Amino acid sequence: PIELRPTKGRHWARSGRPDRVRATYNRGGGTRQFLAAFNYHKGTWFGRLRRRKRSKEVFSFFRRLRRHYPATQRIYLIMDNFATHATVPIRSWAKKNRVSLVFTPTNASWCNPIEAHFASIRSYAFAGTDHRDWGAVSAALQAALRWKTSHRKEMLEAREDRRRRRKRQLWRVRAN
């Protein structure tokens, strides 16, 4: 398990419990869409908080993401079946720019490797905090991604350990 350090905005009461967080049912500032990308092999993160949930914002995020890799390298983007992810402009751009769009089956978000990390990002960015504006939320999410990227060595080592254990188990089965 990953131990997360508290964010700067966390306030603790004398009892050792976090202060009561106000109810946020009245969202005067609306909602936002958090777009995040995870490089599975390097363990690095890239993300942006967007004001709207349109294909225009998704397309902009994909183009920006593409700039992080050499033009000759093929990129596989694994994502859900949200309609804004598969518009005609996005599909044609992907074809021209060596980007493969891989969609998870409906109601199977667990197939996407990034989903397992969102709980720790959410915990790091929001646990015990009371962000009053979207700028603070965006800064907290960016800090969470930077933290996850800075601790990628532990994650990659744990993945390698799991791979070695599976390999040893297979050899034991074959030996018997």
mmCIF file of C-alpha atoms in Angstrom:
data_model
loop_
_atom_site.group_PDB
_atom_site.id
_atom_site.type_symbol
_atom_site.label_atom_id
_atom_site.label_comp_id
_atom_site.label_asym_id
_atom_site.label_seq_id
_atom_site.Cartn_x
_atom_site.Cartn_y
_atom_site.Cartn_z
ATOM 1 C CA PRO A 1 0.000 0.000 0.000
ATOM 2 C CA ILE A 2 1.139 3.510 -0.804
ATOM 3 C CA GLU A 3 1.339 5.888 2.138
ATOM 4 C CA LEU A 4 0.264 9.371 1.139
ATOM 5 C CA ARG A 5 1.572 12.441 2.899
ATOM 6 C CA PRO A 6 -0.979 15.133 3.796
ATOM 7 C CA THR A 7 -1.511 18.069 1.473
ATOM 8 C CA LYS A 8 -0.721 21.618 2.555
ATOM 9 C CA GLY A 9 -4.427 22.447 2.836
ATOM 10 C CA ARG A 10 -5.164 19.812 5.483
ATOM 11 C CA HIS A 11 -6.269 21.151 8.849
ATOM 12 C CA TRP A 12 -6.431 18.890 11.885
ATOM 13 C CA ALA A 13 -8.575 19.423 14.966
ATOM 14 C CA ARG A 14 -7.137 18.941 18.452
ATOM 15 C CA SER A 15 -8.842 15.564 18.693
ATOM 16 C CA GLY A 16 -6.622 14.224 15.913
ATOM 17 C CA ARG A 17 -9.514 14.088 13.465
ATOM 18 C CA PRO A 18 -9.868 16.360 10.428
ATOM 19 C CA ASP A 19 -12.055 19.447 10.729
ATOM 20 C CA ARG A 20 -15.569 19.061 9.392
ATOM 21 C CA VAL A 21 -15.643 19.783 5.680
ATOM 22 C CA ARG A 22 -18.539 21.927 4.479
ATOM 23 C CA ALA A 23 -21.183 20.335 2.276
ATOM 24 C CA THR A 24 -20.643 21.074 -1.420
ATOM 25 C CA TYR A 25 -24.044 20.242 -2.815
ATOM 26 C CA ASN A 26 -24.393 23.751 -4.198
ATOM 27 C CA ARG A 27 -21.731 23.838 -6.884
ATOM 28 C CA GLY A 28 -21.880 27.437 -8.002
ATOM 29 C CA GLY A 29 -18.726 27.014 -10.062
ATOM 30 C CA GLY A 30 -20.070 23.954 -11.898
ATOM 31 C CA THR A 31 -18.188 20.715 -12.426
ATOM 32 C CA ARG A 32 -14.942 19.962 -14.235
ATOM 33 C CA GLN A 33 -13.370 17.099 -16.150
ATOM 34 C CA PHE A 34 -10.014 15.730 -15.059
ATOM 35 C CA LEU A 35 -8.086 14.244 -17.981
ATOM 36 C CA ALA A 36 -5.082 12.155 -16.980
ATOM 37 C CA ALA A 37 -2.569 10.008 -18.839
ATOM 38 C CA PHE A 38 -0.292 7.373 -17.363
ATOM 39 C CA ASN A 39 2.820 6.046 -19.101
ATOM 40 C CA TYR A 40 2.615 2.424 -18.029
ATOM 41 C CA HIS A 41 6.261 1.585 -18.789
ATOM 42 C CA LYS A 42 7.892 4.660 -17.256
ATOM 43 C CA GLY A 43 5.380 5.235 -14.465
ATOM 44 C CA THR A 44 4.989 8.928 -15.296
ATOM 45 C CA TRP A 45 1.805 11.023 -15.166
ATOM 46 C CA PHE A 46 0.319 13.876 -17.166
ATOM 47 C CA GLY A 47 -3.030 15.506 -16.403
ATOM 48 C CA ARG A 48 -5.189 18.570 -16.840
ATOM 49 C CA LEU A 49 -8.389 19.827 -15.268
ATOM 50 C CA ARG A 50 -10.771 21.146 -17.925
ATOM 51 C CA ARG A 51 -13.774 23.417 -17.549
ATOM 52 C CA ARG A 52 -15.984 21.551 -20.020
ATOM 53 C CA LYS A 53 -16.543 17.946 -21.085
ATOM 54 C CA ARG A 54 -16.404 18.367 -24.850
ATOM 55 C CA SER A 55 -14.424 16.644 -27.572
ATOM 56 C CA LYS A 56 -12.566 19.938 -28.137
ATOM 57 C CA GLU A 57 -10.921 19.666 -24.694
ATOM 58 C CA VAL A 58 -10.205 15.956 -25.123
ATOM 59 C CA PHE A 59 -8.673 16.563 -28.561
ATOM 60 C CA SER A 60 -6.489 19.352 -27.164
ATOM 61 C CA PHE A 61 -5.333 17.033 -24.364
ATOM 62 C CA PHE A 62 -4.460 14.257 -26.859
ATOM 63 C CA ARG A 63 -2.444 16.639 -29.065
ATOM 64 C CA ARG A 64 -0.557 17.928 -26.048
ATOM 65 C CA LEU A 65 0.106 14.383 -24.872
ATOM 66 C CA ARG A 66 1.423 13.396 -28.323
ATOM 67 C CA ARG A 67 4.133 16.077 -28.050
ATOM 68 C CA HIS A 68 5.736 14.184 -25.146
ATOM 69 C CA TYR A 69 6.808 11.321 -27.441
ATOM 70 C CA PRO A 70 8.822 11.058 -30.664
ATOM 71 C CA ALA A 71 6.690 11.260 -33.817
ATOM 72 C CA THR A 72 7.934 7.826 -34.934
ATOM 73 C CA GLN A 73 6.755 6.121 -31.742
ATOM 74 C CA ARG A 74 3.274 4.567 -31.691
ATOM 75 C CA ILE A 75 1.158 5.506 -28.679
ATOM 76 C CA TYR A 76 -1.715 3.419 -27.338
ATOM 77 C CA LEU A 77 -4.401 5.380 -25.515
ATOM 78 C CA ILE A 78 -6.618 3.137 -23.395
ATOM 79 C CA MET A 79 -9.856 4.895 -22.455
ATOM 80 C CA ASP A 80 -13.529 4.424 -21.761
ATOM 81 C CA ASN A 81 -16.302 4.701 -24.337
ATOM 82 C CA PHE A 82 -17.249 8.283 -23.541
ATOM 83 C CA ALA A 83 -18.628 9.812 -26.754
ATOM 84 C CA THR A 84 -16.196 12.758 -26.734
ATOM 85 C CA HIS A 85 -13.227 10.352 -26.971
ATOM 86 C CA ALA A 86 -14.161 8.975 -30.373
ATOM 87 C CA THR A 87 -15.232 11.857 -32.611
ATOM 88 C CA VAL A 88 -14.331 11.850 -36.301
ATOM 89 C CA PRO A 89 -11.624 14.557 -35.940
ATOM 90 C CA ILE A 90 -9.981 12.634 -33.087
ATOM 91 C CA ARG A 91 -10.042 9.351 -35.005
ATOM 92 C CA SER A 92 -8.566 10.885 -38.169
ATOM 93 C CA TRP A 93 -5.888 12.730 -36.169
ATOM 94 C CA ALA A 94 -4.992 9.504 -34.350
ATOM 95 C CA LYS A 95 -4.596 7.643 -37.627
ATOM 96 C CA LYS A 96 -2.249 10.320 -39.020
ATOM 97 C CA ASN A 97 -0.169 10.620 -35.838
ATOM 98 C CA ARG A 98 0.526 6.963 -34.957
ATOM 99 C CA VAL A 99 -1.912 6.938 -32.033
ATOM 100 C CA SER A 100 -4.009 3.832 -31.434
ATOM 101 C CA LEU A 101 -7.263 4.448 -29.610
ATOM 102 C CA VAL A 102 -8.119 1.439 -27.444
ATOM 103 C CA PHE A 103 -11.571 1.509 -25.873
ATOM 104 C CA THR A 104 -12.486 -0.550 -22.828
ATOM 105 C CA PRO A 105 -15.766 -2.474 -23.017
ATOM 106 C CA THR A 106 -18.870 -0.791 -21.624
ATOM 107 C CA ASN A 107 -19.090 -1.120 -17.819
ATOM 108 C CA ALA A 108 -15.558 -2.534 -17.640
ATOM 109 C CA SER A 109 -13.461 0.394 -16.432
ATOM 110 C CA TRP A 110 -11.472 -2.092 -14.330
ATOM 111 C CA CYS A 111 -9.797 -3.165 -17.615
ATOM 112 C CA ASN A 112 -8.053 0.207 -17.803
ATOM 113 C CA PRO A 113 -4.710 0.208 -15.887
ATOM 114 C CA ILE A 114 -5.066 3.883 -14.910
ATOM 115 C CA GLU A 115 -8.249 3.292 -12.899
ATOM 116 C CA ALA A 116 -6.352 1.555 -10.099
ATOM 117 C CA HIS A 117 -4.409 4.753 -9.438
ATOM 118 C CA PHE A 118 -7.273 7.232 -9.204
ATOM 119 C CA ALA A 119 -8.116 6.303 -5.602
ATOM 120 C CA SER A 120 -4.645 7.292 -4.390
ATOM 121 C CA ILE A 121 -4.692 10.481 -6.497
ATOM 122 C CA ARG A 122 -8.097 11.403 -5.068
ATOM 123 C CA SER A 123 -6.905 10.645 -1.538
ATOM 124 C CA TYR A 124 -3.723 12.688 -1.937
ATOM 125 C CA ALA A 125 -5.482 15.670 -3.517
ATOM 126 C CA PHE A 126 -8.688 15.815 -1.482
ATOM 127 C CA ALA A 127 -8.427 13.954 1.850
ATOM 128 C CA GLY A 128 -9.120 16.368 4.703
ATOM 129 C CA THR A 129 -9.144 19.425 2.453
ATOM 130 C CA ASP A 130 -11.776 22.005 1.608
ATOM 131 C CA HIS A 131 -10.809 23.611 -1.683
ATOM 132 C CA ARG A 132 -12.844 26.757 -2.242
ATOM 133 C CA ASP A 133 -12.034 27.327 -5.926
ATOM 134 C CA TRP A 134 -11.075 25.364 -9.034
ATOM 135 C CA GLY A 135 -7.547 26.791 -9.066
ATOM 136 C CA ALA A 136 -6.849 25.122 -5.730
ATOM 137 C CA VAL A 137 -8.373 21.858 -6.970
ATOM 138 C CA SER A 138 -6.206 21.936 -10.092
ATOM 139 C CA ALA A 139 -3.076 22.670 -8.036
ATOM 140 C CA ALA A 140 -3.899 19.789 -5.662
ATOM 141 C CA LEU A 141 -4.392 17.367 -8.562
ATOM 142 C CA GLN A 142 -1.127 18.467 -10.197
ATOM 143 C CA ALA A 143 0.691 17.992 -6.875
ATOM 144 C CA ALA A 144 -0.781 14.491 -6.612
ATOM 145 C CA LEU A 145 0.441 13.614 -10.125
ATOM 146 C CA ARG A 146 3.911 14.999 -9.366
ATOM 147 C CA TRP A 147 4.004 12.934 -6.174
ATOM 148 C CA LYS A 148 2.937 9.772 -8.014
ATOM 149 C CA THR A 149 5.589 10.395 -10.683
ATOM 150 C CA SER A 150 8.298 11.022 -8.080
ATOM 151 C CA HIS A 151 7.430 7.701 -6.391
ATOM 152 C CA ARG A 152 7.295 5.696 -9.614
ATOM 153 C CA LYS A 153 10.440 3.742 -8.726
ATOM 154 C CA GLU A 154 8.632 1.939 -5.885
ATOM 155 C CA MET A 155 5.664 1.198 -8.154
ATOM 156 C CA LEU A 156 7.845 -0.161 -10.946
ATOM 157 C CA GLU A 157 9.841 -2.292 -8.494
ATOM 158 C CA ALA A 158 6.622 -3.716 -7.038
ATOM 159 C CA ARG A 159 5.410 -4.553 -10.554
ATOM 160 C CA GLU A 160 8.709 -6.306 -11.320
ATOM 161 C CA ASP A 161 8.501 -8.259 -8.046
ATOM 162 C CA ARG A 162 4.993 -9.437 -8.941
ATOM 163 C CA ARG A 163 6.234 -10.513 -12.382
ATOM 164 C CA ARG A 164 9.112 -12.479 -10.829
ATOM 165 C CA ARG A 165 6.792 -14.190 -8.338
ATOM 166 C CA ARG A 166 4.418 -15.242 -11.137
ATOM 167 C CA LYS A 167 7.338 -16.586 -13.134
ATOM 168 C CA ARG A 168 8.605 -18.609 -10.149
ATOM 169 C CA GLN A 169 5.123 -20.018 -9.555
ATOM 170 C CA LEU A 170 4.908 -21.124 -13.190
ATOM 171 C CA TRP A 171 8.276 -22.872 -12.925
ATOM 172 C CA ARG A 172 7.156 -24.659 -9.755
ATOM 173 C CA VAL A 173 3.997 -25.882 -11.481
ATOM 174 C CA ARG A 174 5.999 -27.130 -14.466
ATOM 175 C CA ALA A 175 8.542 -28.856 -12.200
ATOM 176 C CA ASN A 176 5.834 -30.890 -10.469
#
